[in-house]
Amino acid sequence: MRILVIEDTDDVGEAVVHAFERMGHAVDWEKTRRDAEDALAVQIYALVVLDINLPDGSGFDLLSGLRSRGSTTPVLVLTARALVDDRVDALDTGADDYLVKPFDFRELEARARALLRRRQGSAVSVLSTGDLALDQVARAVTVAGRPVELTRREITLLEVLMGHPGKAFSKNDLLDQLYGFENEAGPNAIELYVGRLRRKLSGANVEIRTLRGIGYQILAPTASGQ
């Protein structure tokens, strides 16, 4: 999934970005409210991680503007303000969750996973389609209980497809979820990853179908047989 981190403190920002990249996500990192607004204007994110104290304004104002435009993107607020009133303000402004600094990165990762699952409409951390299962916590894939070795980006691509079985994703949709602004990749990269997934998942009873001129979708056995 593609995540936007808005944090002006270098060491915190680097650690947060590293944590999400280790989970397999594409991450964009902005340090000011203005740069974050520019990123949000051109890109759709699965999750926004927002520091409240920014050098050119309040994260609350950015969050309020995001919600006033009708955006439902999950927002996880990072704040050094530990008072109950501050946490209430964050939630009332439109935050989906918050963490008080300093925080344990294991908790950050767990809260982010919970918000991403909620966005996908799932309450559990294991995605299943046919006999294919993806554990989003362990970043592990099995076919009929048999482990399958996939690369980080292959897992991320599969996670996007399995999060919405039957939904068609264009190559650009998938590129947006696999790569951040700092990484350059073209549609051929998606073709490459899809080809690798098909080979590695050849024993599964699911199908990654190509829709000519549209993109790709993953189908469970009952759907692929229709």
Coordinates of C-alpha atoms in Angstrom, one line a residue:
M1 CA 0.0 0.0 0.0
R2 CA 1.1 3.6 -0.5
I3 CA 1.5 5.7 2.7
L4 CA 2.2 9.4 3.2
V5 CA 4.4 10.2 6.2
I6 CA 4.2 13.9 7.3
E7 CA 7.0 14.5 9.9
D8 CA 9.5 17.3 10.1
T9 CA 11.9 15.6 12.6
D10 CA 14.6 13.8 10.5
D11 CA 15.3 10.9 12.9
V12 CA 11.7 10.2 13.6
G13 CA 10.7 10.5 9.9
E14 CA 13.5 8.2 8.8
A15 CA 12.6 5.5 11.4
V16 CA 8.9 5.7 10.5
V17 CA 9.6 5.4 6.7
H18 CA 12.0 2.5 7.4
A19 CA 9.3 0.7 9.5
F20 CA 6.7 1.0 6.7
E21 CA 9.1 0.0 3.9
R22 CA 10.1 -3.0 5.9
M23 CA 6.4 -4.0 6.0
G24 CA 6.4 -3.8 2.2
H25 CA 4.7 -0.4 1.6
A26 CA 5.6 2.4 -0.8
V27 CA 6.2 5.5 1.3
D28 CA 6.3 9.2 0.5
W29 CA 7.8 11.5 3.2
E30 CA 7.1 15.2 3.4
K31 CA 8.3 17.5 6.1
T32 CA 6.1 20.6 5.7
R33 CA 2.3 21.2 5.5
R34 CA 2.7 22.8 2.1
D35 CA 4.6 19.8 0.6
A36 CA 2.1 17.4 2.1
E37 CA -0.8 19.3 0.6
D38 CA 0.9 19.2 -2.8
A39 CA 1.4 15.4 -2.4
L40 CA -2.2 14.9 -1.4
A41 CA -3.4 16.9 -4.4
V42 CA -1.9 14.5 -6.9
Q43 CA -1.8 11.1 -5.1
I44 CA -4.3 8.9 -3.4
Y45 CA -2.9 7.2 -0.2
A46 CA -4.0 4.1 1.7
L47 CA -2.9 5.8 5.0
V48 CA -1.6 9.2 6.1
V49 CA 0.7 9.4 9.2
L50 CA 0.5 13.0 10.4
D51 CA 2.7 14.9 12.9
I52 CA 0.7 17.7 14.5
N53 CA 3.6 20.2 14.9
L54 CA 4.9 21.2 11.5
P55 CA 7.2 24.1 10.7
D56 CA 4.7 25.9 8.5
G57 CA 1.4 25.2 10.3
S58 CA -0.6 22.8 12.3
G59 CA -1.3 19.3 11.3
F60 CA -4.8 19.8 12.6
D61 CA -5.5 22.4 9.9
L62 CA -4.2 19.9 7.2
L63 CA -6.4 17.2 8.7
S64 CA -9.4 19.5 8.8
G65 CA -8.9 20.5 5.2
L66 CA -8.6 16.9 4.2
R67 CA -11.9 16.0 5.8
S68 CA -13.7 19.1 4.5
R69 CA -12.9 17.9 1.0
G70 CA -14.6 14.6 1.7
S71 CA -11.5 12.5 1.9
T72 CA -11.9 9.3 3.9
T73 CA -8.3 8.3 3.8
P74 CA -7.3 6.9 7.3
V75 CA -5.2 9.3 9.3
L76 CA -2.9 8.2 12.1
V77 CA -1.8 11.3 14.2
L78 CA 1.6 11.5 15.9
T79 CA 1.7 14.0 18.7
A80 CA 3.8 14.9 21.6
R81 CA 0.7 16.3 23.4
A82 CA -0.3 13.7 26.0
L83 CA -3.4 15.5 27.4
V84 CA -6.8 13.9 27.0
D85 CA -8.1 17.2 25.5
D86 CA -5.5 17.1 22.8
R87 CA -6.3 13.5 21.9
V88 CA -10.0 14.3 21.8
D89 CA -9.3 17.3 19.5
A90 CA -7.4 15.0 17.1
L91 CA -10.2 12.5 16.9
D92 CA -12.9 15.2 16.6
T93 CA -11.0 16.8 13.8
G94 CA -11.1 13.6 11.8
A95 CA -8.2 11.5 12.9
D96 CA -8.8 7.7 12.9
D97 CA -6.2 7.0 15.6
Y98 CA -3.3 8.6 17.4
L99 CA 0.0 7.8 19.0
V100 CA 1.8 9.9 21.7
K101 CA 5.5 10.5 21.2
P102 CA 7.7 8.8 22.1
F103 CA 6.2 5.5 20.9
D104 CA 7.1 1.9 20.3
F105 CA 7.4 1.2 16.6
R106 CA 5.8 -2.2 17.1
E107 CA 2.7 -0.3 18.2
L108 CA 2.9 2.1 15.2
E109 CA 3.0 -0.9 12.9
A110 CA 0.1 -2.6 14.6
R111 CA -2.1 0.5 14.6
A112 CA -1.2 1.1 10.9
R113 CA -2.1 -2.5 10.0
A114 CA -5.4 -2.1 11.9
L115 CA -6.3 1.0 9.9
L116 CA -5.4 -0.5 6.6
R117 CA -7.5 -3.6 7.4
R118 CA -10.4 -1.4 8.3
R119 CA -10.0 0.4 5.0
Q120 CA -10.2 -2.9 3.2
G121 CA -13.2 -3.9 5.2
S122 CA -11.4 -6.7 7.0
A123 CA -11.2 -7.3 10.8
V124 CA -8.4 -9.9 10.5
S125 CA -4.8 -9.8 9.4
V126 CA -5.0 -12.8 7.1
L127 CA -6.3 -12.3 3.5
S128 CA -7.7 -15.4 1.9
T129 CA -8.8 -16.1 -1.7
G130 CA -9.4 -19.7 -2.6
D131 CA -6.6 -21.7 -1.1
L132 CA -4.3 -18.7 -1.2
A133 CA -3.6 -16.9 2.1
L134 CA -1.5 -13.9 2.9
D135 CA -0.6 -13.1 6.5
Q136 CA -0.3 -9.3 6.6
V137 CA 1.6 -9.3 9.9
A138 CA 4.2 -12.0 9.1
R139 CA 4.3 -10.9 5.4
A140 CA 4.0 -14.6 4.5
V141 CA 2.0 -16.4 1.7
T142 CA 0.8 -19.9 1.6
V143 CA -1.0 -22.0 -1.0
A144 CA -3.1 -24.8 0.6
G145 CA -0.9 -24.4 3.7
R146 CA 2.3 -24.6 1.7
P147 CA 4.7 -21.6 2.2
V148 CA 5.5 -19.7 -1.0
E149 CA 8.6 -17.4 -1.1
L150 CA 7.8 -14.0 -2.6
T151 CA 9.7 -10.8 -2.7
R152 CA 8.6 -7.7 -0.7
R153 CA 7.0 -6.0 -3.8
E154 CA 5.4 -9.3 -5.0
I155 CA 3.7 -9.6 -1.6
T156 CA 2.6 -6.0 -1.8
L157 CA 1.1 -6.5 -5.2
L158 CA -0.7 -9.6 -4.1
E159 CA -2.0 -7.8 -1.0
V160 CA -3.5 -5.1 -3.2
L161 CA -5.2 -7.6 -5.4
M162 CA -6.4 -9.9 -2.6
G163 CA -7.7 -6.9 -0.6
H164 CA -10.5 -6.6 -3.3
P165 CA -11.0 -9.9 -5.1
G166 CA -12.7 -9.4 -8.4
K167 CA -11.8 -5.7 -8.6
A168 CA -9.9 -4.6 -11.7
F169 CA -6.7 -2.6 -11.1
S170 CA -5.0 -0.7 -13.8
K171 CA -1.3 -0.8 -14.2
N172 CA -1.1 2.8 -13.0
D173 CA -3.2 1.9 -9.9
L174 CA -0.8 -0.8 -9.0
L175 CA 2.3 1.3 -9.7
D176 CA 0.9 4.0 -7.3
Q177 CA 0.7 1.4 -4.6
L178 CA 4.1 -0.2 -5.2
Y179 CA 6.3 2.8 -5.7
G180 CA 6.8 6.2 -4.1
F181 CA 7.7 9.5 -5.7
E182 CA 11.4 8.7 -5.3
N183 CA 11.2 5.5 -7.3
E184 CA 10.8 5.5 -11.1
A185 CA 9.1 2.5 -12.6
G186 CA 6.9 2.0 -15.7
P187 CA 4.0 -0.3 -16.6
N188 CA 6.4 -3.0 -17.7
A189 CA 7.4 -3.4 -14.0
I190 CA 3.8 -4.5 -13.2
E191 CA 3.8 -7.0 -16.1
L192 CA 7.0 -8.4 -14.7
Y193 CA 5.7 -8.8 -11.2
V194 CA 2.4 -10.3 -12.3
G195 CA 4.3 -12.8 -14.4
R196 CA 6.4 -13.8 -11.5
L197 CA 3.4 -14.1 -9.2
R198 CA 1.6 -16.4 -11.7
R199 CA 4.6 -18.7 -11.8
K200 CA 5.1 -18.8 -8.1
L201 CA 1.4 -19.3 -7.4
S202 CA 0.9 -21.8 -10.2
G203 CA -0.4 -24.5 -7.7
A204 CA -3.1 -22.2 -6.3
N205 CA -6.8 -22.5 -7.3
V206 CA -7.1 -18.8 -8.0
E207 CA -6.5 -16.8 -11.1
I208 CA -4.7 -13.5 -11.7
R209 CA -6.6 -12.5 -14.8
T210 CA -5.5 -9.9 -17.4
L211 CA -8.2 -7.6 -18.6
R212 CA -7.0 -6.3 -21.9
G213 CA -6.9 -2.5 -21.9
I214 CA -8.0 -2.4 -18.3
G215 CA -5.6 -4.1 -15.9
Y216 CA -5.5 -7.1 -13.6
Q217 CA -7.8 -8.8 -11.1
I218 CA -7.6 -11.8 -8.8
L219 CA -10.5 -14.3 -8.9
A220 CA -11.5 -17.1 -6.5
P221 CA -12.3 -20.5 -8.0
T222 CA -16.1 -20.0 -8.1
A223 CA -15.7 -16.6 -9.8
S224 CA -13.1 -17.8 -12.4
G225 CA -15.3 -20.7 -13.3
Q226 CA -18.3 -18.6 -14.4

